[in-house]
Amino acid sequence: MFNNIVFDFDGVIIDSHELQVKALTKSFNEIYNSGTPPYDDFFKLSGNSLKNVFTQLGLSLNMIPIYQKVSKENINLIKIHEGIMELLESLKEKRRNCFICTGKDRERTIEILKYFNLEHYFRLVVCSDDVINPKPHSESLYLIMNKLGICSNDIVMIGDGINDIMAAKNTGIKSIAVSWGDVSKDELQKYRADYIVDTVKDLAKILN
């Protein structure tokens, strides 16, 4: 059992796939006259900051304010993954410490947490602009551990992306990959998470 549980945000707790596709499409089309946005590669880099993702994909950083504007205007497209609210409530009742470690910026993350009334479930939220090096670097997870004096054997990282697994490995902690996000199970298996789960029920079993 882990007393300290770190959740990635997009893909694990919230389903923002439709919104991200819309924002990427709109921002790409406004900057480029032709071509198709690199959807698959974009989602594989989930967990890193938007600036770092666009840089790695060779996309113009002028897309970022457009992407952010579309995201803000369409927050209603976001959904909570089925079963997640019940899991968070259960963990809260059991006094387990929950955290968020996300590639989103703080302003946007807090906006979404408040929109869905989720902020009270999390003891600490670490966003990409809270650190110099976002996931897959270890800095975000070490920030949580050092701030609260958490040992590496009593914390687990839950994510749907490659960067989540790599961040956990780089920090020397356990990882749980969920297959209901934006990265396929086959792709996740290549990066050897400690556990891979297909449902929130399976996730709850491991955590408990």
Short mmCIF file of N, CA, C and O in Angstrom, two decimals, residues 18-140:
data_model
loop_
_atom_site.label_atom_id
_atom_site.label_comp_id
_atom_site.label_asym_id
_atom_site.label_seq_id
_atom_site.Cartn_x
_atom_site.Cartn_y
_atom_site.Cartn_z
N GLU A 18 -10.59 15.44 -26.60
CA GLU A 18 -11.34 16.19 -27.62
C GLU A 18 -10.92 17.66 -27.64
O GLU A 18 -10.74 18.26 -28.71
N LEU A 19 -10.75 18.23 -26.46
CA LEU A 19 -10.36 19.63 -26.36
C LEU A 19 -8.94 19.84 -26.88
O LEU A 19 -8.67 20.82 -27.60
N GLN A 20 -8.02 18.94 -26.54
CA GLN A 20 -6.64 19.09 -27.00
C GLN A 20 -6.54 18.96 -28.52
O GLN A 20 -5.77 19.69 -29.16
N VAL A 21 -7.31 18.05 -29.10
CA VAL A 21 -7.34 17.92 -30.55
C VAL A 21 -7.83 19.22 -31.19
O VAL A 21 -7.26 19.72 -32.17
N LYS A 22 -8.88 19.78 -30.62
CA LYS A 22 -9.45 21.02 -31.14
C LYS A 22 -8.45 22.16 -31.04
O LYS A 22 -8.26 22.94 -31.98
N ALA A 23 -7.79 22.28 -29.88
CA ALA A 23 -6.83 23.36 -29.67
C ALA A 23 -5.60 23.21 -30.57
O ALA A 23 -5.09 24.20 -31.11
N LEU A 24 -5.12 21.98 -30.72
CA LEU A 24 -3.96 21.74 -31.58
C LEU A 24 -4.30 22.03 -33.03
O LEU A 24 -3.52 22.65 -33.76
N THR A 25 -5.47 21.58 -33.47
CA THR A 25 -5.89 21.81 -34.85
C THR A 25 -6.02 23.29 -35.15
O THR A 25 -5.50 23.78 -36.16
N LYS A 26 -6.70 24.01 -34.27
CA LYS A 26 -6.93 25.45 -34.46
C LYS A 26 -5.62 26.22 -34.48
O LYS A 26 -5.38 27.06 -35.36
N SER A 27 -4.75 25.95 -33.51
CA SER A 27 -3.49 26.69 -33.42
C SER A 27 -2.56 26.35 -34.59
O SER A 27 -1.88 27.23 -35.13
N PHE A 28 -2.56 25.09 -35.01
CA PHE A 28 -1.72 24.68 -36.14
C PHE A 28 -2.20 25.36 -37.43
O PHE A 28 -1.40 25.91 -38.19
N ASN A 29 -3.51 25.33 -37.65
CA ASN A 29 -4.06 25.88 -38.89
C ASN A 29 -3.89 27.40 -38.97
O ASN A 29 -3.78 27.95 -40.07
N GLU A 30 -3.87 28.07 -37.84
CA GLU A 30 -3.70 29.53 -37.86
C GLU A 30 -2.26 29.93 -38.15
O GLU A 30 -2.01 31.03 -38.66
N ILE A 31 -1.33 29.05 -37.83
CA ILE A 31 0.09 29.39 -38.05
C ILE A 31 0.61 28.84 -39.37
O ILE A 31 1.39 29.49 -40.07
N TYR A 32 0.15 27.65 -39.74
CA TYR A 32 0.65 27.00 -40.96
C TYR A 32 -0.44 26.98 -42.04
O TYR A 32 -1.62 26.79 -41.74
N ASN A 33 -0.04 27.17 -43.25
CA ASN A 33 -0.99 27.22 -44.37
C ASN A 33 -1.36 25.84 -44.90
O ASN A 33 -2.33 25.69 -45.65
N SER A 34 -0.57 24.83 -44.56
CA SER A 34 -0.83 23.49 -45.07
C SER A 34 -0.30 22.46 -44.08
O SER A 34 0.38 22.80 -43.11
N GLY A 35 -0.61 21.20 -44.36
CA GLY A 35 -0.13 20.12 -43.52
C GLY A 35 -1.15 19.69 -42.48
O GLY A 35 -2.25 20.24 -42.39
N THR A 36 -0.77 18.68 -41.71
CA THR A 36 -1.63 18.11 -40.68
C THR A 36 -0.91 18.14 -39.34
O THR A 36 0.27 17.79 -39.27
N PRO A 37 -1.57 18.53 -38.29
CA PRO A 37 -0.92 18.52 -36.97
C PRO A 37 -0.45 17.12 -36.59
O PRO A 37 -1.12 16.13 -36.91
N PRO A 38 0.68 17.00 -35.89
CA PRO A 38 1.21 15.68 -35.50
C PRO A 38 0.53 15.15 -34.24
O PRO A 38 1.12 15.10 -33.16
N TYR A 39 -0.72 14.75 -34.40
CA TYR A 39 -1.53 14.36 -33.24
C TYR A 39 -0.88 13.26 -32.40
O TYR A 39 -0.77 13.37 -31.18
N ASP A 40 -0.49 12.16 -33.04
CA ASP A 40 0.05 11.01 -32.31
C ASP A 40 1.30 11.39 -31.51
O ASP A 40 1.43 11.04 -30.33
N ASP A 41 2.22 12.08 -32.15
CA ASP A 41 3.45 12.48 -31.47
C ASP A 41 3.17 13.47 -30.35
O ASP A 41 3.84 13.47 -29.31
N PHE A 42 2.19 14.32 -30.56
CA PHE A 42 1.81 15.30 -29.54
C PHE A 42 1.37 14.59 -28.26
O PHE A 42 1.82 14.92 -27.15
N PHE A 43 0.51 13.59 -28.40
CA PHE A 43 0.00 12.90 -27.21
C PHE A 43 1.05 12.00 -26.57
O PHE A 43 1.02 11.78 -25.36
N LYS A 44 1.99 11.50 -27.35
CA LYS A 44 3.06 10.70 -26.77
C LYS A 44 3.95 11.53 -25.85
O LYS A 44 4.58 10.99 -24.94
N LEU A 45 4.00 12.83 -26.10
CA LEU A 45 4.84 13.71 -25.28
C LEU A 45 4.08 14.32 -24.11
O LEU A 45 4.59 15.19 -23.40
N SER A 46 2.86 13.87 -23.91
CA SER A 46 2.03 14.39 -22.82
C SER A 46 2.75 14.27 -21.48
O SER A 46 3.42 13.29 -21.20
N GLY A 47 2.59 15.31 -20.66
CA GLY A 47 3.24 15.33 -19.36
C GLY A 47 4.33 16.37 -19.28
O GLY A 47 4.64 16.89 -18.21
N ASN A 48 4.93 16.68 -20.43
CA ASN A 48 5.91 17.75 -20.51
C ASN A 48 5.17 19.07 -20.67
O ASN A 48 3.97 19.10 -20.92
N SER A 49 5.88 20.17 -20.56
CA SER A 49 5.24 21.47 -20.74
C SER A 49 4.88 21.67 -22.21
O SER A 49 5.48 21.08 -23.10
N LEU A 50 3.89 22.52 -22.45
CA LEU A 50 3.46 22.80 -23.82
C LEU A 50 4.61 23.37 -24.65
O LEU A 50 4.80 22.99 -25.81
N LYS A 51 5.39 24.24 -24.05
CA LYS A 51 6.54 24.83 -24.75
C LYS A 51 7.53 23.75 -25.16
O LYS A 51 8.01 23.73 -26.30
N ASN A 52 7.85 22.84 -24.25
CA ASN A 52 8.80 21.78 -24.56
C ASN A 52 8.26 20.81 -25.60
O ASN A 52 9.00 20.34 -26.47
N VAL A 53 6.96 20.52 -25.53
CA VAL A 53 6.33 19.62 -26.51
C VAL A 53 6.41 20.22 -27.90
O VAL A 53 6.83 19.56 -28.86
N PHE A 54 6.00 21.48 -28.03
CA PHE A 54 6.03 22.13 -29.34
C PHE A 54 7.46 22.24 -29.87
O PHE A 54 7.71 22.07 -31.06
N THR A 55 8.40 22.50 -28.98
CA THR A 55 9.81 22.59 -29.39
C THR A 55 10.31 21.25 -29.90
O THR A 55 10.96 21.18 -30.95
N GLN A 56 10.00 20.18 -29.18
CA GLN A 56 10.44 18.85 -29.60
C GLN A 56 9.81 18.43 -30.93
O GLN A 56 10.42 17.69 -31.70
N LEU A 57 8.61 18.91 -31.18
CA LEU A 57 7.92 18.59 -32.44
C LEU A 57 8.29 19.53 -33.57
O LEU A 57 7.84 19.34 -34.70
N GLY A 58 9.10 20.53 -33.28
CA GLY A 58 9.51 21.49 -34.30
C GLY A 58 8.38 22.42 -34.72
O GLY A 58 8.37 22.94 -35.85
N LEU A 59 7.44 22.67 -33.81
CA LEU A 59 6.31 23.54 -34.10
C LEU A 59 6.57 24.95 -33.58
O LEU A 59 7.28 25.14 -32.59
N SER A 60 5.96 25.92 -34.21
CA SER A 60 6.13 27.32 -33.82
C SER A 60 5.54 27.56 -32.43
O SER A 60 4.42 27.14 -32.13
N LEU A 61 6.30 28.27 -31.60
CA LEU A 61 5.80 28.60 -30.27
C LEU A 61 4.70 29.67 -30.34
O LEU A 61 4.02 29.91 -29.33
N ASN A 62 4.51 30.26 -31.49
CA ASN A 62 3.40 31.20 -31.68
C ASN A 62 2.05 30.49 -31.61
O ASN A 62 1.01 31.14 -31.49
N MET A 63 2.08 29.15 -31.68
CA MET A 63 0.85 28.37 -31.53
C MET A 63 0.34 28.39 -30.10
O MET A 63 -0.87 28.21 -29.87
N ILE A 64 1.22 28.60 -29.14
CA ILE A 64 0.86 28.43 -27.73
C ILE A 64 -0.28 29.34 -27.28
O ILE A 64 -1.25 28.86 -26.69
N PRO A 65 -0.20 30.67 -27.51
CA PRO A 65 -1.34 31.50 -27.04
C PRO A 65 -2.66 31.15 -27.71
O PRO A 65 -3.72 31.27 -27.08
N ILE A 66 -2.62 30.71 -28.96
CA ILE A 66 -3.84 30.30 -29.66
C ILE A 66 -4.37 29.02 -29.01
O ILE A 66 -5.57 28.90 -28.74
N TYR A 67 -3.48 28.06 -28.79
CA TYR A 67 -3.84 26.80 -28.15
C TYR A 67 -4.48 27.07 -26.78
O TYR A 67 -5.52 26.50 -26.45
N GLN A 68 -3.87 27.94 -26.01
CA GLN A 68 -4.37 28.23 -24.67
C GLN A 68 -5.72 28.94 -24.71
O GLN A 68 -6.58 28.68 -23.88
N LYS A 69 -5.91 29.82 -25.67
CA LYS A 69 -7.19 30.54 -25.81
C LYS A 69 -8.32 29.57 -26.14
O LYS A 69 -9.40 29.63 -25.54
N VAL A 70 -8.07 28.67 -27.09
CA VAL A 70 -9.08 27.67 -27.46
C VAL A 70 -9.39 26.77 -26.27
O VAL A 70 -10.56 26.45 -26.00
N SER A 71 -8.38 26.38 -25.53
CA SER A 71 -8.57 25.51 -24.36
C SER A 71 -9.43 26.19 -23.30
O SER A 71 -10.33 25.58 -22.72
N LYS A 72 -9.15 27.45 -23.05
CA LYS A 72 -9.88 28.20 -22.03
C LYS A 72 -11.34 28.38 -22.42
O LYS A 72 -12.24 28.29 -21.58
N GLU A 73 -11.58 28.64 -23.69
CA GLU A 73 -12.94 28.91 -24.18
C GLU A 73 -13.80 27.65 -24.28
O GLU A 73 -15.03 27.74 -24.41
N ASN A 74 -13.17 26.48 -24.21
CA ASN A 74 -13.90 25.22 -24.41
C ASN A 74 -13.72 24.25 -23.25
O ASN A 74 -13.72 23.03 -23.45
N ILE A 75 -13.62 24.78 -22.05
CA ILE A 75 -13.41 23.94 -20.87
C ILE A 75 -14.55 22.94 -20.69
O ILE A 75 -14.39 21.87 -20.11
N ASN A 76 -15.72 23.27 -21.23
CA ASN A 76 -16.88 22.39 -21.11
C ASN A 76 -16.71 21.06 -21.84
O ASN A 76 -17.46 20.12 -21.61
N LEU A 77 -15.71 20.98 -22.73
CA LEU A 77 -15.46 19.73 -23.45
C LEU A 77 -14.73 18.70 -22.58
O LEU A 77 -14.66 17.52 -22.94
N ILE A 78 -14.19 19.14 -21.47
CA ILE A 78 -13.45 18.23 -20.58
C ILE A 78 -14.44 17.38 -19.77
O ILE A 78 -15.48 17.85 -19.33
N LYS A 79 -14.07 16.13 -19.57
CA LYS A 79 -14.87 15.21 -18.76
C LYS A 79 -13.98 14.57 -17.70
O LYS A 79 -12.76 14.50 -17.87
N ILE A 80 -14.59 14.10 -16.64
CA ILE A 80 -13.88 13.32 -15.62
C ILE A 80 -14.00 11.85 -15.99
O ILE A 80 -15.09 11.37 -16.31
N HIS A 81 -12.89 11.12 -15.97
CA HIS A 81 -12.94 9.70 -16.29
C HIS A 81 -13.84 8.96 -15.30
O HIS A 81 -13.81 9.23 -14.08
N GLU A 82 -14.62 8.05 -15.82
CA GLU A 82 -15.58 7.30 -15.00
C GLU A 82 -14.89 6.56 -13.86
O GLU A 82 -13.89 5.86 -14.06
N GLY A 83 -15.41 6.72 -12.66
CA GLY A 83 -14.88 6.02 -11.48
C GLY A 83 -13.83 6.80 -10.73
O GLY A 83 -13.50 6.45 -9.58
N ILE A 84 -13.29 7.85 -11.31
CA ILE A 84 -12.20 8.60 -10.68
C ILE A 84 -12.68 9.35 -9.44
O ILE A 84 -12.01 9.38 -8.40
N MET A 85 -13.84 9.98 -9.53
CA MET A 85 -14.35 10.73 -8.38
C MET A 85 -14.54 9.82 -7.17
O MET A 85 -14.18 10.17 -6.04
N GLU A 86 -15.07 8.62 -7.41
CA GLU A 86 -15.27 7.66 -6.33
C GLU A 86 -13.94 7.22 -5.74
O GLU A 86 -13.81 7.06 -4.51
N LEU A 87 -12.94 7.03 -6.60
CA LEU A 87 -11.62 6.64 -6.11
C LEU A 87 -11.01 7.74 -5.25
O LEU A 87 -10.48 7.47 -4.16
N LEU A 88 -11.08 8.98 -5.71
CA LEU A 88 -10.52 10.09 -4.95
C LEU A 88 -11.21 10.25 -3.61
O LEU A 88 -10.57 10.51 -2.59
N GLU A 89 -12.52 10.07 -3.60
CA GLU A 89 -13.28 10.18 -2.35
C GLU A 89 -12.87 9.08 -1.39
O GLU A 89 -12.71 9.32 -0.18
N SER A 90 -12.68 7.87 -1.92
CA SER A 90 -12.26 6.74 -1.09
C SER A 90 -10.88 6.98 -0.48
O SER A 90 -10.65 6.71 0.70
N LEU A 91 -9.97 7.47 -1.30
CA LEU A 91 -8.60 7.75 -0.81
C LEU A 91 -8.61 8.84 0.24
O LEU A 91 -7.85 8.79 1.22
N LYS A 92 -9.47 9.83 0.06
CA LYS A 92 -9.59 10.92 1.04
C LYS A 92 -10.11 10.39 2.37
O LYS A 92 -9.61 10.75 3.44
N GLU A 93 -11.11 9.52 2.32
CA GLU A 93 -11.68 8.93 3.53
C GLU A 93 -10.64 8.11 4.29
O GLU A 93 -10.66 8.05 5.52
N LYS A 94 -9.74 7.49 3.53
CA LYS A 94 -8.70 6.66 4.15
C LYS A 94 -7.46 7.47 4.53
O LYS A 94 -6.45 6.93 4.95
N ARG A 95 -7.58 8.80 4.34
CA ARG A 95 -6.51 9.73 4.71
C ARG A 95 -5.19 9.45 3.99
O ARG A 95 -4.10 9.60 4.55
N ARG A 96 -5.32 9.05 2.76
CA ARG A 96 -4.14 8.88 1.92
C ARG A 96 -3.81 10.24 1.30
O ARG A 96 -4.71 11.03 0.96
N ASN A 97 -2.55 10.54 1.14
CA ASN A 97 -2.13 11.81 0.57
C ASN A 97 -2.10 11.73 -0.95
O ASN A 97 -1.38 10.90 -1.52
N CYS A 98 -2.88 12.57 -1.60
CA CYS A 98 -2.92 12.60 -3.07
C CYS A 98 -2.33 13.90 -3.59
O CYS A 98 -2.51 14.97 -3.00
N PHE A 99 -1.64 13.79 -4.72
CA PHE A 99 -0.98 14.93 -5.33
C PHE A 99 -1.24 14.92 -6.83
O PHE A 99 -1.59 13.89 -7.40
N ILE A 100 -1.02 16.06 -7.45
CA ILE A 100 -1.05 16.13 -8.91
C ILE A 100 0.32 16.57 -9.40
O ILE A 100 0.94 17.49 -8.84
N CYS A 101 0.80 15.91 -10.43
CA CYS A 101 2.04 16.30 -11.11
C CYS A 101 1.71 16.35 -12.60
O CYS A 101 1.53 15.31 -13.24
N THR A 102 1.61 17.54 -13.16
CA THR A 102 1.10 17.70 -14.51
C THR A 102 1.99 18.56 -15.39
O THR A 102 2.75 19.40 -14.89
N GLY A 103 1.86 18.34 -16.68
CA GLY A 103 2.57 19.17 -17.65
C GLY A 103 1.82 20.46 -17.96
O GLY A 103 2.34 21.32 -18.67
N LYS A 104 0.61 20.61 -17.44
CA LYS A 104 -0.14 21.85 -17.64
C LYS A 104 0.48 22.98 -16.81
O LYS A 104 1.14 22.74 -15.81
N ASP A 105 0.21 24.21 -17.23
CA ASP A 105 0.64 25.35 -16.42
C ASP A 105 -0.30 25.51 -15.23
O ASP A 105 -1.41 24.98 -15.21
N ARG A 106 0.16 26.22 -14.21
CA ARG A 106 -0.60 26.32 -12.95
C ARG A 106 -1.95 27.01 -13.14
O ARG A 106 -2.97 26.54 -12.60
N GLU A 107 -1.98 28.10 -13.87
CA GLU A 107 -3.23 28.83 -14.03
C GLU A 107 -4.32 27.94 -14.62
O GLU A 107 -5.46 27.91 -14.13
N ARG A 108 -3.97 27.20 -15.66
CA ARG A 108 -4.94 26.33 -16.32
C ARG A 108 -5.33 25.16 -15.42
O ARG A 108 -6.51 24.78 -15.35
N THR A 109 -4.37 24.58 -14.72
CA THR A 109 -4.65 23.44 -13.85
C THR A 109 -5.62 23.81 -12.74
O THR A 109 -6.60 23.10 -12.49
N ILE A 110 -5.35 24.93 -12.08
CA ILE A 110 -6.22 25.38 -10.98
C ILE A 110 -7.61 25.71 -11.51
O ILE A 110 -8.63 25.42 -10.86
N GLU A 111 -7.66 26.31 -12.69
CA GLU A 111 -8.95 26.63 -13.31
C GLU A 111 -9.81 25.37 -13.48
O GLU A 111 -11.00 25.36 -13.16
N ILE A 112 -9.19 24.30 -13.98
CA ILE A 112 -9.93 23.06 -14.22
C ILE A 112 -10.29 22.38 -12.90
O ILE A 112 -11.41 21.88 -12.73
N LEU A 113 -9.37 22.37 -11.94
CA LEU A 113 -9.67 21.78 -10.63
C LEU A 113 -10.86 22.46 -9.97
O LEU A 113 -11.74 21.80 -9.42
N LYS A 114 -10.91 23.79 -10.06
CA LYS A 114 -12.02 24.53 -9.47
C LYS A 114 -13.32 24.30 -10.25
O LYS A 114 -14.40 24.21 -9.65
N TYR A 115 -13.21 24.21 -11.56
CA TYR A 115 -14.38 23.99 -12.41
C TYR A 115 -15.10 22.70 -12.02
O TYR A 115 -16.33 22.64 -12.00
N PHE A 116 -14.32 21.68 -11.68
CA PHE A 116 -14.89 20.37 -11.33
C PHE A 116 -14.92 20.13 -9.81
O PHE A 116 -15.24 19.02 -9.37
N ASN A 117 -14.56 21.16 -9.03
CA ASN A 117 -14.54 21.04 -7.57
C ASN A 117 -13.67 19.86 -7.11
O ASN A 117 -14.07 19.04 -6.28
N LEU A 118 -12.46 19.81 -7.64
CA LEU A 118 -11.54 18.71 -7.34
C LEU A 118 -10.39 19.11 -6.41
O LEU A 118 -9.69 18.24 -5.89
N GLU A 119 -10.19 20.41 -6.21
CA GLU A 119 -8.95 20.85 -5.56
C GLU A 119 -8.79 20.31 -4.14
O GLU A 119 -7.66 20.10 -3.67
N HIS A 120 -9.90 20.05 -3.44
CA HIS A 120 -9.81 19.61 -2.04
C HIS A 120 -9.29 18.18 -1.90
O HIS A 120 -8.98 17.74 -0.80
N TYR A 121 -9.19 17.44 -3.00
CA TYR A 121 -8.68 16.08 -2.94
C TYR A 121 -7.15 16.02 -2.91
O TYR A 121 -6.59 14.97 -2.58
N PHE A 122 -6.49 17.12 -3.25
CA PHE A 122 -5.05 17.06 -3.47
C PHE A 122 -4.29 17.95 -2.48
O PHE A 122 -4.58 19.14 -2.35
N ARG A 123 -3.32 17.35 -1.85
CA ARG A 123 -2.53 18.06 -0.85
C ARG A 123 -1.57 19.05 -1.50
O ARG A 123 -1.27 20.10 -0.94
N LEU A 124 -1.08 18.71 -2.67
CA LEU A 124 -0.14 19.58 -3.38
C LEU A 124 -0.30 19.36 -4.88
O LEU A 124 -0.54 18.24 -5.32
N VAL A 125 -0.21 20.44 -5.62
CA VAL A 125 -0.30 20.39 -7.08
C VAL A 125 0.99 20.98 -7.65
O VAL A 125 1.35 22.11 -7.35
N VAL A 126 1.70 20.19 -8.46
CA VAL A 126 2.93 20.65 -9.10
C VAL A 126 2.71 20.69 -10.61
O VAL A 126 2.36 19.68 -11.22
N CYS A 127 2.90 21.87 -11.19
CA CYS A 127 2.67 22.09 -12.61
C CYS A 127 3.98 22.33 -13.33
O CYS A 127 5.02 22.52 -12.70
N SER A 128 3.92 22.36 -14.65
CA SER A 128 5.15 22.47 -15.44
C SER A 128 5.88 23.79 -15.19
O SER A 128 7.11 23.84 -15.28
N ASP A 129 5.13 24.86 -14.87
CA ASP A 129 5.78 26.14 -14.63
C ASP A 129 6.18 26.34 -13.17
O ASP A 129 6.65 27.42 -12.78
N ASP A 130 6.03 25.31 -12.34
CA ASP A 130 6.52 25.35 -10.97
C ASP A 130 7.97 24.86 -10.87
O ASP A 130 8.59 24.98 -9.81
N VAL A 131 8.47 24.28 -11.95
CA VAL A 131 9.82 23.70 -11.97
C VAL A 131 10.58 24.19 -13.20
O VAL A 131 9.99 24.70 -14.15
N ILE A 132 11.87 24.00 -13.17
CA ILE A 132 12.69 24.32 -14.34
C ILE A 132 12.59 23.20 -15.37
O ILE A 132 12.51 23.44 -16.57
N ASN A 133 12.56 21.97 -14.86
CA ASN A 133 12.54 20.79 -15.73
C ASN A 133 11.31 19.94 -15.46
O ASN A 133 11.27 19.19 -14.48
N PRO A 134 10.25 20.04 -16.30
CA PRO A 134 9.05 19.22 -16.11
C PRO A 134 9.33 17.75 -16.43
O PRO A 134 10.44 17.38 -16.82
N LYS A 135 8.30 16.92 -16.26
CA LYS A 135 8.42 15.51 -16.64
C LYS A 135 8.88 15.41 -18.10
O LYS A 135 8.46 16.24 -18.91
N PRO A 136 9.75 14.45 -18.42
CA PRO A 136 10.15 13.25 -17.65
C PRO A 136 11.26 13.45 -16.65
O PRO A 136 11.72 12.49 -16.04
N HIS A 137 11.74 14.67 -16.46
CA HIS A 137 12.75 14.94 -15.44
C HIS A 137 12.17 14.63 -14.07
O HIS A 137 10.96 14.66 -13.87
N SER A 138 13.04 14.38 -13.12
CA SER A 138 12.61 14.00 -11.76
C SER A 138 12.26 15.19 -10.88
O SER A 138 11.73 15.01 -9.78
N GLU A 139 12.50 16.41 -11.34
CA GLU A 139 12.38 17.57 -10.47
C GLU A 139 10.99 17.72 -9.84
O GLU A 139 10.86 18.04 -8.65
N SER A 140 9.94 17.51 -10.63
CA SER A 140 8.58 17.68 -10.11
C SER A 140 8.28 16.72 -8.97
O SER A 140 7.68 17.10 -7.95
#
